[in-house]
Coordinates of C-alpha atoms in Angstrom, one line a residue:
Chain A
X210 CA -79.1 55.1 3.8
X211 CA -79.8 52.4 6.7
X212 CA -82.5 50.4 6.2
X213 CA -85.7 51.3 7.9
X214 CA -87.0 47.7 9.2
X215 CA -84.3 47.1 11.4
X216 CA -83.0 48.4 15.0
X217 CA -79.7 49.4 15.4
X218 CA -77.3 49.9 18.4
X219 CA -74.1 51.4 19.5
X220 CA -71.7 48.7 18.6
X221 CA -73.0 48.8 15.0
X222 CA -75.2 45.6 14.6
X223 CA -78.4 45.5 13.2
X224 CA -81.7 43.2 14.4
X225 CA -84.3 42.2 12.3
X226 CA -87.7 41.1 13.7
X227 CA -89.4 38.3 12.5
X228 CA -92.3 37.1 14.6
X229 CA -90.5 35.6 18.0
X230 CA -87.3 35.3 16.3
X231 CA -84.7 38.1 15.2
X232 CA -82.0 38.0 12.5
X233 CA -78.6 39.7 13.6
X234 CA -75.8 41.2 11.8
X235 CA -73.2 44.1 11.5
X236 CA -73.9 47.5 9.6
X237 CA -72.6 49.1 6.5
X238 CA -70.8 51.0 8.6
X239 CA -69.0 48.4 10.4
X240 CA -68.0 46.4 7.9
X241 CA -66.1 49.5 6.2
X242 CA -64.5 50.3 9.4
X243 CA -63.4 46.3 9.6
X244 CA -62.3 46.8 6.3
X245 CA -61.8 43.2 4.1
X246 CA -63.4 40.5 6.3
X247 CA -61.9 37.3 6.7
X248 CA -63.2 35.4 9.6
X249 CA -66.3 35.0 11.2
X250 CA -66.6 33.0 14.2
X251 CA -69.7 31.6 15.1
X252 CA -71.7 30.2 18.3
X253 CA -73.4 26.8 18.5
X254 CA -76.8 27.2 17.7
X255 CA -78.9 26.5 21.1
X256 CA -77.0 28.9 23.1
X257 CA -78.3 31.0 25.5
X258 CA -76.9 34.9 25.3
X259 CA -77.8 38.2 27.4
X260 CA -78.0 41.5 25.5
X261 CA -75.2 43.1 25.3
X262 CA -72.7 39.1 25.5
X263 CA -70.7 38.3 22.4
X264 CA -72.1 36.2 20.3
X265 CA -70.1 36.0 17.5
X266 CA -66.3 37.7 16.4
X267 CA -65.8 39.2 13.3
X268 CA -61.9 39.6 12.0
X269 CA -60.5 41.5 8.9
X270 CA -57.1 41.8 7.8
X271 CA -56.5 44.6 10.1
X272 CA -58.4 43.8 13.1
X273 CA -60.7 41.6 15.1
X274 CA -63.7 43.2 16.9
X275 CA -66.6 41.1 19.0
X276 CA -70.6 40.8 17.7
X277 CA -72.8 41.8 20.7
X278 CA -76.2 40.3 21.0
X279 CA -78.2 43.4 21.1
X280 CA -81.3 41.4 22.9
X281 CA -81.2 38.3 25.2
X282 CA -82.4 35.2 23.4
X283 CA -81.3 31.7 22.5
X284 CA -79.2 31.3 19.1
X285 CA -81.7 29.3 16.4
X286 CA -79.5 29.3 13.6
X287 CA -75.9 30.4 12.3
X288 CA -75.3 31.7 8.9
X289 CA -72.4 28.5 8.2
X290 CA -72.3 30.3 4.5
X291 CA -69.8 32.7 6.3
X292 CA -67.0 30.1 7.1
X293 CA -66.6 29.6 3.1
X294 CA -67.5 33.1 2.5
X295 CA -67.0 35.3 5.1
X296 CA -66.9 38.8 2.2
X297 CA -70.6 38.4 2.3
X298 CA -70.4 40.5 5.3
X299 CA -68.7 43.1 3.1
X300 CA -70.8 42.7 -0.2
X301 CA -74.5 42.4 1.6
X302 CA -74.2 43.6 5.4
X303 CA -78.2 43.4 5.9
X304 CA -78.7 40.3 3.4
X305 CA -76.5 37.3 2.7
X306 CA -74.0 38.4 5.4
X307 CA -76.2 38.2 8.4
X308 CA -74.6 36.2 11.1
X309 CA -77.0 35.0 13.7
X310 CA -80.8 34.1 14.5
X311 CA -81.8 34.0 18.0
X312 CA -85.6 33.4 19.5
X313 CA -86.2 36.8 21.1
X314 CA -86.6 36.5 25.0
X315 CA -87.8 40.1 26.4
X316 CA -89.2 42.5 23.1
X317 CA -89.3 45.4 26.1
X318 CA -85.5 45.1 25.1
X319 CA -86.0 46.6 21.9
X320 CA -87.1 49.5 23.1
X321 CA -83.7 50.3 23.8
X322 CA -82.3 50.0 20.5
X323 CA -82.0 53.1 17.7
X324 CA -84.6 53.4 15.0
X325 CA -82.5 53.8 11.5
X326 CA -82.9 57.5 11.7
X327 CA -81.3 57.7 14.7
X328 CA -78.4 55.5 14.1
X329 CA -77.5 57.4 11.1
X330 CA -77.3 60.5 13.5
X331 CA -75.2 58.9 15.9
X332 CA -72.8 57.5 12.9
X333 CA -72.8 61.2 11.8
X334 CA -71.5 61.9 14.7
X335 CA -68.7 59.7 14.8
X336 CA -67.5 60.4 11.8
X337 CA -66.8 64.4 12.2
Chain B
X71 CA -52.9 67.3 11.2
X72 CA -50.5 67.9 8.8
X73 CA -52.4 66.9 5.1
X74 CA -50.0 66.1 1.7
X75 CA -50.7 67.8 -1.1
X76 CA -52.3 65.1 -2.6
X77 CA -55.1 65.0 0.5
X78 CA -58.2 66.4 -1.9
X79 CA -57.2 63.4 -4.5
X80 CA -57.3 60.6 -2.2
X81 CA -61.0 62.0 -0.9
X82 CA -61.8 62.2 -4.7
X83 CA -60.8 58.7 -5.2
X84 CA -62.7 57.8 -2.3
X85 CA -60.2 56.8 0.2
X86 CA -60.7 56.2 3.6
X87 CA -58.7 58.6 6.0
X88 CA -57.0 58.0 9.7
X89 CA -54.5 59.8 11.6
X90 CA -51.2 58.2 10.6
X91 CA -48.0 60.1 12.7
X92 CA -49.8 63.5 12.9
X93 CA -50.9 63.3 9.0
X94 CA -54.1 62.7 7.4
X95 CA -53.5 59.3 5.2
X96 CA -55.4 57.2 3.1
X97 CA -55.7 53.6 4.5
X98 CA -57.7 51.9 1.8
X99 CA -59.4 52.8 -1.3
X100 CA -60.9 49.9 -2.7
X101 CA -60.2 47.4 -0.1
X102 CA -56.9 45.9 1.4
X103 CA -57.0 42.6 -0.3
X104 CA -57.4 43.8 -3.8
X105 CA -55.1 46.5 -3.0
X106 CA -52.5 44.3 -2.0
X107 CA -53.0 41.7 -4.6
X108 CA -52.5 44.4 -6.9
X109 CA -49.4 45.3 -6.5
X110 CA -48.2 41.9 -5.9
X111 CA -49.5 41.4 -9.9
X112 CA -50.0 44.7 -11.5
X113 CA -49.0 47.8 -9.6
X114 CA -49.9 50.4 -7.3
X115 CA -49.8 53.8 -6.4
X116 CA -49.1 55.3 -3.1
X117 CA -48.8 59.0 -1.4
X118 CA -45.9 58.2 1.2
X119 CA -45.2 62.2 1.3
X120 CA -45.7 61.6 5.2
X121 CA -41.8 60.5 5.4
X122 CA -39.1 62.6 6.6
X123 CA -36.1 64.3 4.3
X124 CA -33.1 65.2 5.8
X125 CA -30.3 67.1 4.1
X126 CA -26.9 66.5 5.3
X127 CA -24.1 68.8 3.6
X128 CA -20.8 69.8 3.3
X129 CA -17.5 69.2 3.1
X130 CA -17.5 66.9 6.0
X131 CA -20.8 64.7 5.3
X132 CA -19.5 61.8 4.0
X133 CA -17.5 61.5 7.8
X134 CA -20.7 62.9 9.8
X135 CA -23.4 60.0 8.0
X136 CA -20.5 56.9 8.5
X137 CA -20.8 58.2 12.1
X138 CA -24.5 57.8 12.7
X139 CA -25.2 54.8 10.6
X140 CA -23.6 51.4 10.7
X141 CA -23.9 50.4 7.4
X142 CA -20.9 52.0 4.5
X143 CA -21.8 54.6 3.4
X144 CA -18.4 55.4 1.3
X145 CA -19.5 52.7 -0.4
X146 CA -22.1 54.7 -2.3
X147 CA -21.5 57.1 -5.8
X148 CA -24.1 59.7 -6.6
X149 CA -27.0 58.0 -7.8
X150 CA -26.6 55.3 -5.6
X151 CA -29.2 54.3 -2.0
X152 CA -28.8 52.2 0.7
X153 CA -30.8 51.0 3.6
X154 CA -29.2 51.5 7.0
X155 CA -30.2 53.1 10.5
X156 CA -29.7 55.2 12.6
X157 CA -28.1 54.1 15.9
X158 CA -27.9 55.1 19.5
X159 CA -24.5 54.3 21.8
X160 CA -26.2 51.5 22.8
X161 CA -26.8 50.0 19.5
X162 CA -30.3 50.4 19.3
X163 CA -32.3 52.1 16.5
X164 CA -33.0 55.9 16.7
X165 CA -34.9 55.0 13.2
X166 CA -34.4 52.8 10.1
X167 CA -33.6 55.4 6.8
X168 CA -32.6 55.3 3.6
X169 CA -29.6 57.3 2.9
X170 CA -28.9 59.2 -0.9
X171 CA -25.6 59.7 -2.1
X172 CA -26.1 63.1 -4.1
X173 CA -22.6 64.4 -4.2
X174 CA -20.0 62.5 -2.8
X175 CA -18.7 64.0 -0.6
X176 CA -20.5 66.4 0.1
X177 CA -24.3 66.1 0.0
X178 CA -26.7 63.1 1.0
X179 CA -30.4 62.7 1.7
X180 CA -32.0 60.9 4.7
X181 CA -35.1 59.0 4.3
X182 CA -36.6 58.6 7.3
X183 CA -40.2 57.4 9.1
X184 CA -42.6 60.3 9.3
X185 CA -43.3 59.0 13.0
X186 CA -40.3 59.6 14.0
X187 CA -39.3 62.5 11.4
X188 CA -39.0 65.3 14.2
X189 CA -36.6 63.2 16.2
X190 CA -34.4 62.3 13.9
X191 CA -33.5 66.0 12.7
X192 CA -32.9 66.8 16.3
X193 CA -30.6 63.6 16.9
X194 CA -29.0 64.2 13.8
X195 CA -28.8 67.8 14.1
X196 CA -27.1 67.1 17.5
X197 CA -24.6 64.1 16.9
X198 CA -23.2 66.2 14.0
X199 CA -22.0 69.3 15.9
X200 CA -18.5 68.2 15.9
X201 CA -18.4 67.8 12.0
X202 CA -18.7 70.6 9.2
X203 CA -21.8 70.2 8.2
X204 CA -25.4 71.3 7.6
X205 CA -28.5 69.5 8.2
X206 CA -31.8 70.4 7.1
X207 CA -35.6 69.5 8.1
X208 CA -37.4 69.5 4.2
X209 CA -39.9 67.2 5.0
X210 CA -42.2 69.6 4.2
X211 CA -41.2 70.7 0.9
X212 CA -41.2 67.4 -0.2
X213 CA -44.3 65.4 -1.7
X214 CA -43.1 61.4 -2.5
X215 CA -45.2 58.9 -5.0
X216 CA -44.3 55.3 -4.6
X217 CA -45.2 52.9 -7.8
X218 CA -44.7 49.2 -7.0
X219 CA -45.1 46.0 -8.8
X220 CA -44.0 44.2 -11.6
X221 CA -45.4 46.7 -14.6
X222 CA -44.0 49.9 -12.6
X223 CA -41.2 50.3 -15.2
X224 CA -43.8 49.9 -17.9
X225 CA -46.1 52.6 -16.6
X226 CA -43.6 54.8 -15.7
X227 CA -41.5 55.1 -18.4
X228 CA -43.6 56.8 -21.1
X229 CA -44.1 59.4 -18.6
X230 CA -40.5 60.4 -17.4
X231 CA -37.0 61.2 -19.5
X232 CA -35.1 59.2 -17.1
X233 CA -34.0 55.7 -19.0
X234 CA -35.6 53.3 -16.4
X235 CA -34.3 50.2 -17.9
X236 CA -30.9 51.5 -17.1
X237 CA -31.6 51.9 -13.8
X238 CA -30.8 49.3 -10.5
X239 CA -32.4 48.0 -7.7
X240 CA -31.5 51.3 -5.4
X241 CA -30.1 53.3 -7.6
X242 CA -31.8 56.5 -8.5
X243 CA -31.6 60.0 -11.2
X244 CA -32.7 63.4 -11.1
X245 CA -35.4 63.8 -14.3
X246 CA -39.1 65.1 -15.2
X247 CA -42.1 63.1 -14.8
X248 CA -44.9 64.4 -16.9
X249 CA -42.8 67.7 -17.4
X250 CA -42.2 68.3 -13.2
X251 CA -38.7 67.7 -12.1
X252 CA -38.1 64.9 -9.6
X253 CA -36.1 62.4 -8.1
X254 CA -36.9 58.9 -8.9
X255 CA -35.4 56.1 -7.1
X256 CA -35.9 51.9 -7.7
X257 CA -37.1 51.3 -3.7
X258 CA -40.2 50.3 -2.1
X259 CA -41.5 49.0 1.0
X260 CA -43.2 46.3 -0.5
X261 CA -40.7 43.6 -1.9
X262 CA -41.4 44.5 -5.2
X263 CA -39.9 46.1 -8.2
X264 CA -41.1 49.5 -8.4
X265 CA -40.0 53.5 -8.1
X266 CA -40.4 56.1 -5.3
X267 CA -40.5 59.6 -6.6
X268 CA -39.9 62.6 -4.6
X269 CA -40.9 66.1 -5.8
X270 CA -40.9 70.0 -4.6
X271 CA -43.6 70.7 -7.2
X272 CA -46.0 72.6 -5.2
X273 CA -48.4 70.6 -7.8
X274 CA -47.6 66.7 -7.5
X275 CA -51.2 66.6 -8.5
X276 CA -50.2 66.6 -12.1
X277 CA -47.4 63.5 -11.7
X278 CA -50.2 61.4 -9.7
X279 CA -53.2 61.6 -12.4
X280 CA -50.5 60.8 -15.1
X281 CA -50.1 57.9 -13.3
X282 CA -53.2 56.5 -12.0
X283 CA -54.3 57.3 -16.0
X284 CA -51.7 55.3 -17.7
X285 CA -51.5 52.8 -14.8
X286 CA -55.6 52.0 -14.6
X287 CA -56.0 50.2 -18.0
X288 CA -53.2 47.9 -16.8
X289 CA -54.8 47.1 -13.9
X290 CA -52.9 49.5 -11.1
X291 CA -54.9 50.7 -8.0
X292 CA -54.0 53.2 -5.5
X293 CA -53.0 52.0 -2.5
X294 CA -53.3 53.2 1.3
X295 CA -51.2 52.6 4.2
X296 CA -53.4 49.2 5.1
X297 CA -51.8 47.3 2.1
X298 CA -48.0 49.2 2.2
X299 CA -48.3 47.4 6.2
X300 CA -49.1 44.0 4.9
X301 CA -47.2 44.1 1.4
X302 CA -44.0 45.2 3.6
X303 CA -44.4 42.4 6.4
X304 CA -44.9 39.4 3.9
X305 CA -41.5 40.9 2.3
X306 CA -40.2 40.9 5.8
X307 CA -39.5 45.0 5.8
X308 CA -39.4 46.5 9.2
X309 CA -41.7 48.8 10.7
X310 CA -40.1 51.2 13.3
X311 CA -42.5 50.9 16.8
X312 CA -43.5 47.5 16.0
X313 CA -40.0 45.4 14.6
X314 CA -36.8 47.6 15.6
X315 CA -36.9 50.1 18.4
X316 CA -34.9 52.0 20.6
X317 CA -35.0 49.0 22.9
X318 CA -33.4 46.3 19.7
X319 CA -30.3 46.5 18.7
X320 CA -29.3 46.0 15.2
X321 CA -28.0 42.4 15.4
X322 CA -31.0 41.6 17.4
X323 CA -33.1 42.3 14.6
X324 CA -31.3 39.8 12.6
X325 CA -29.9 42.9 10.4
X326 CA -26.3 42.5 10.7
X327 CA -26.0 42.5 6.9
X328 CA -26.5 46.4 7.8
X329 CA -23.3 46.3 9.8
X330 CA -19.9 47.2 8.8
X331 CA -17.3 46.7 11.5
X332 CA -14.6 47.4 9.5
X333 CA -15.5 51.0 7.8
X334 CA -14.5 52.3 11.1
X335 CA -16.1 54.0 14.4
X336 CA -19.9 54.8 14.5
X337 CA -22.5 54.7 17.2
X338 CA -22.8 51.7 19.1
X339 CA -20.3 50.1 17.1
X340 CA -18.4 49.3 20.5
X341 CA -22.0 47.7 22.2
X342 CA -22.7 45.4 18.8
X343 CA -19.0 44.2 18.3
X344 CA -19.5 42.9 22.4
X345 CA -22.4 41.5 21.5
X346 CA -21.4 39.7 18.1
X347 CA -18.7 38.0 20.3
X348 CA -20.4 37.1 23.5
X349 CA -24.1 36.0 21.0
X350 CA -27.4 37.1 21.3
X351 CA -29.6 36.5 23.7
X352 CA -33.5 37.2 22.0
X353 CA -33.3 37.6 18.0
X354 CA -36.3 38.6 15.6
X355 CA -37.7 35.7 13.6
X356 CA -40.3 35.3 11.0
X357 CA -43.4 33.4 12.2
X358 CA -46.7 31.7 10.5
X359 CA -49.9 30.6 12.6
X360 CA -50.2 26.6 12.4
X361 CA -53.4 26.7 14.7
X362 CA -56.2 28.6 13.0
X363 CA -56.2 32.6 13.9
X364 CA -54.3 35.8 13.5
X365 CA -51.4 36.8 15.8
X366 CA -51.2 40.8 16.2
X367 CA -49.0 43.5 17.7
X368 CA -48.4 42.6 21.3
X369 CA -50.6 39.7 21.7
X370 CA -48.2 37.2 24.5
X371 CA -45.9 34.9 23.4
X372 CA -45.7 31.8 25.3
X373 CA -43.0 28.9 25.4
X374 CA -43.3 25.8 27.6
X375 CA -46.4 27.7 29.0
X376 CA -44.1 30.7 29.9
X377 CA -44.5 33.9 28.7
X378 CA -41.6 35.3 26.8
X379 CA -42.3 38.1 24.5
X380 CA -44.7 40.1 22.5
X381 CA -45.4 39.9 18.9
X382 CA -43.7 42.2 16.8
X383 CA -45.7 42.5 13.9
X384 CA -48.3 40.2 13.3
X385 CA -51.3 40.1 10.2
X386 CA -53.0 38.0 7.8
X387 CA -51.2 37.9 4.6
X388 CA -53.2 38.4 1.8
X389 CA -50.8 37.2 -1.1
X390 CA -49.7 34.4 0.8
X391 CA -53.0 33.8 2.7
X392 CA -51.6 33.1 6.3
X393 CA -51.4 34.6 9.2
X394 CA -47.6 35.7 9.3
X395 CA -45.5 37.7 12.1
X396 CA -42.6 38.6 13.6
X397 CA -41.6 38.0 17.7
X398 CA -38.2 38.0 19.4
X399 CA -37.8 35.5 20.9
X400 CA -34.9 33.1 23.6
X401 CA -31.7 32.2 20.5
X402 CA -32.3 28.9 21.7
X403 CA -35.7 29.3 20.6
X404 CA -34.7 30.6 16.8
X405 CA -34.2 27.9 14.7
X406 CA -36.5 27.3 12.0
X407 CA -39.3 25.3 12.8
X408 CA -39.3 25.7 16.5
X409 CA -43.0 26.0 17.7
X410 CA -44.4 28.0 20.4
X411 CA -47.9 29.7 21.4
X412 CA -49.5 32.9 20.7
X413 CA -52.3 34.2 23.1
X414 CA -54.8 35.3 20.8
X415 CA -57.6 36.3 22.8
X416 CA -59.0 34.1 25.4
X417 CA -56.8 31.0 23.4
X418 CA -53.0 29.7 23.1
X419 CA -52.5 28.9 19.6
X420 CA -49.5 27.4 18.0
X421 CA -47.3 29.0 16.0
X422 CA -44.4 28.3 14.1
X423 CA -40.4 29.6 13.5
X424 CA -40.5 30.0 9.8
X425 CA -37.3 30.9 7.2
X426 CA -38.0 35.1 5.7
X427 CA -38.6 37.0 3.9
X428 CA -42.2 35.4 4.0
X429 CA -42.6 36.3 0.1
X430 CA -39.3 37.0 -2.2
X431 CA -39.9 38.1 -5.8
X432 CA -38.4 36.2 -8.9
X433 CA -35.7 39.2 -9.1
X434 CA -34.9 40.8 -13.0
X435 CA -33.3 43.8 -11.6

């Protein structure tokens, strides 16, 4: 149900590895819990973030809930398709809606992050 | 949690639960937007069996319900609805309701806010001692069906006896749908045409499928509590806890139209007469972002850097694709147009004073 190549964590966004650099976005999960999104605020590529800081906001009709960078690392690009489009996150959470890619700093932080096997646990759990 | 009858439907149909007042609701199906659009264009179907029915009856009911409310109520024949409140001494709102004259004068129906349900039949139950009459919780018994938008009459009517064409904007007539006997009234929450149908059938099952089956080729979705929020806000509909409270009175919340001094004494008529003469001091206006972002219950409202007040109500209209609201604000701070700033997060935004409702039909009934 939740893609195997990716880490996952609490907040509900995914990470993506690529060599030094990571792709981030929000589950499947999250986005139906957001419900319709229809703005995506994005950083400035070149920033620096610590695991766990905000690095983007995500609002639906309903409500507005923060991105947290799930490792430290410096932002490489911003997905600028989501100003225009911002359902992508809705219609292709783990593809055409991902939000930011950073330049890993520390992979020990990984480590710390849910395999997809365990994240679907833990979303099990929230949802009984 | 309390569940409606039509709980094992809405999981069918794949709706997404929450905890709504102590009942298990839909909030989407689909998804908001298309939800929303929906009935703004086609139609939708709604399970709002969550709200409250109170019975008030006998011979001195007519008297007892022009006591609690403010609006004029004499002014109602069987078959007919209005929208009125019901008040404290103070002039405040116990609840907004809709009241059902089904015998005059002997019988009407309250239609109240399943939050606030439970308090209502106690206030009513004890404001009413010194009249003869009887008042009765059937929230229970009672399973309601709102269809909304401009092709409810078209869907509906091959599926009831009642002549819908006959019938006007609040007015309503006892009749089957789909063979189960019902009351079926022209009111909504959600500025459009449409019907809300209330049933005892232990099986409302039946009336719902008849619907979503004749209504689906025509475009109508169901629709959760999600949508009924924003479709009721763009059409400038209060919401009890958010826009009128026990803390607002009733000219505050720019509802005088609800007020009739003249049909004689009711609660907190004495309060809102004082306060019509010596003018408000905060009233409830209609707001739309100019900056870009989305103003939301109780995010600050500032003026001149000041904070004054809380938003109301405050989304992201779908139909009219802004970001819309509703504040109290200073009177002298009212007038249309008037700016002011919205904390929304760790930014003041501007907002403006706009004229309401936000979105008004092109009215055939």
């Amino acid at each position: 149900m939740y893609p195997e190549n990716l880490f996952y964590t609490k907040d509900h966004e995914w990470i993506k590895v690529e060599g030094e650099e990571a792709v981030i976005g929000i589950t499947d999960f999250a986005q139906k819990q957001l419900g319709d999104i229809i703005y995506v605020d994005l950083p400035a590529v070149g920033k620096s973030l610590e695991a766990h800081q905000a690095v983007s906001s995500v609002e639906s009709v309903k409500s507005v809930s923060d991105v947290y960078c799930p490792v430290s690392g410096e932002v490489t690009a911003v997905n600028s398709e989501l100003a225009q489009n911002p359902d992508l996150l809705n219609k292709d959470p783990y593809g055409q809606g991902w939000i930011v890619r950073i330049k890993i700093k520390d992979k020990s932080e990984l480590n710390k992050l849910m395999k997809a096997s365990d994240y679907e646990k833990y979303v099990e759990g929230l949802e009984h | 949690m309390k569940k409606t009858r039509l709980n094992a439907v809405h999981r069918q149909m794949g709706a997404r639960m929450i905890e709504f007042a102590g009942w298990e609701m839909p909030v989407e199906y689909r998804g908001l937007i298309d939800e929303h659009l929906a009935v703004r264009t086609r139609a939708g179907l709604f399970d709002v069996s969550h709200m409250g029915e109170i019975f008030i009856e006998g011979p001195e009911a007519l008297a007892c319900v022009q006591y609690l409310t403010p609006n004029d109520v004499a002014r109602l024949s069987p078959g007919m609805v209005q929208y009125t409140a019901l008040t404290t001494p103070e002039g405040t709102f116990v609840d907004d309701m809709l009241v059902y004259c089904l015998s005059l004068p002997d019988r009407y129906l309250l239609v109240v806010n399943a939050a606030n349900t439970d308090k209502d039949y106690a206030w009513v139950k004890e404001k009413s001692a010194k009249f003869n009459v009887q008042v009765t919780n059937r929230s229970d018994d009672y399973s309601q069906l709102a269809l909304q938008g401009p092709l409810a009459e078209k869907i509906l009517q091959p599926l009831t006896d009642i002549n819908l064409g006959q019938m006007k904007s609040f007015n309503f007539a006892f009749g089957k749908v789909v063979g189960v006997d019902c009351l079926v009234s022209r009111t909504g929450y959600t500025g459009e045409d449409g019907f809300e149908i209330y049933t005892l059938s232990s099986n409302p099952e039946i009336i719902w499928k008849a619907i979503i089956d004749k209504g689906t080729p025509l475009g109508l979705l169901p629709v959760g509590l999600g949508a009924r929020d924003t479709l009721r806000l763009e059409a400038k509909l209060m919401l009890y806890g958010n826009d009128i409270t026990d803390k607002t009175t009733v000219l505050e919340a720019d509802l005088k139209w609800i007020i009739k001094f003249q049909k004689g004494d009711f609660l907190g008529k004495a309060v809102l007469e004082k306060q019509l003469q010596e003018g408000l001091k905060k009233k409830l206006v209609g707001f739309e972002m100019v900056d870009k972002g989305i103003a939301r219950p109780h995010y600050p409202v500032f003026i001149n850097q000041e904070k004054v007040s809380e938003v109301c109500s405050g989304t992201f209209a779908p139909f009219l694709k802004k970001a819309i609201g509703l504040v109290y604000l200073p009177i002298d701070h009212t007038e249309i147009g008037s700016e002011f700033e919205v904390g929304i997060r760790d930014k003041k935004l501007k907002a403006r004073v706009v004229a309401t409702p936000f979105y008004k039909r092109e009215k055939s009934k």
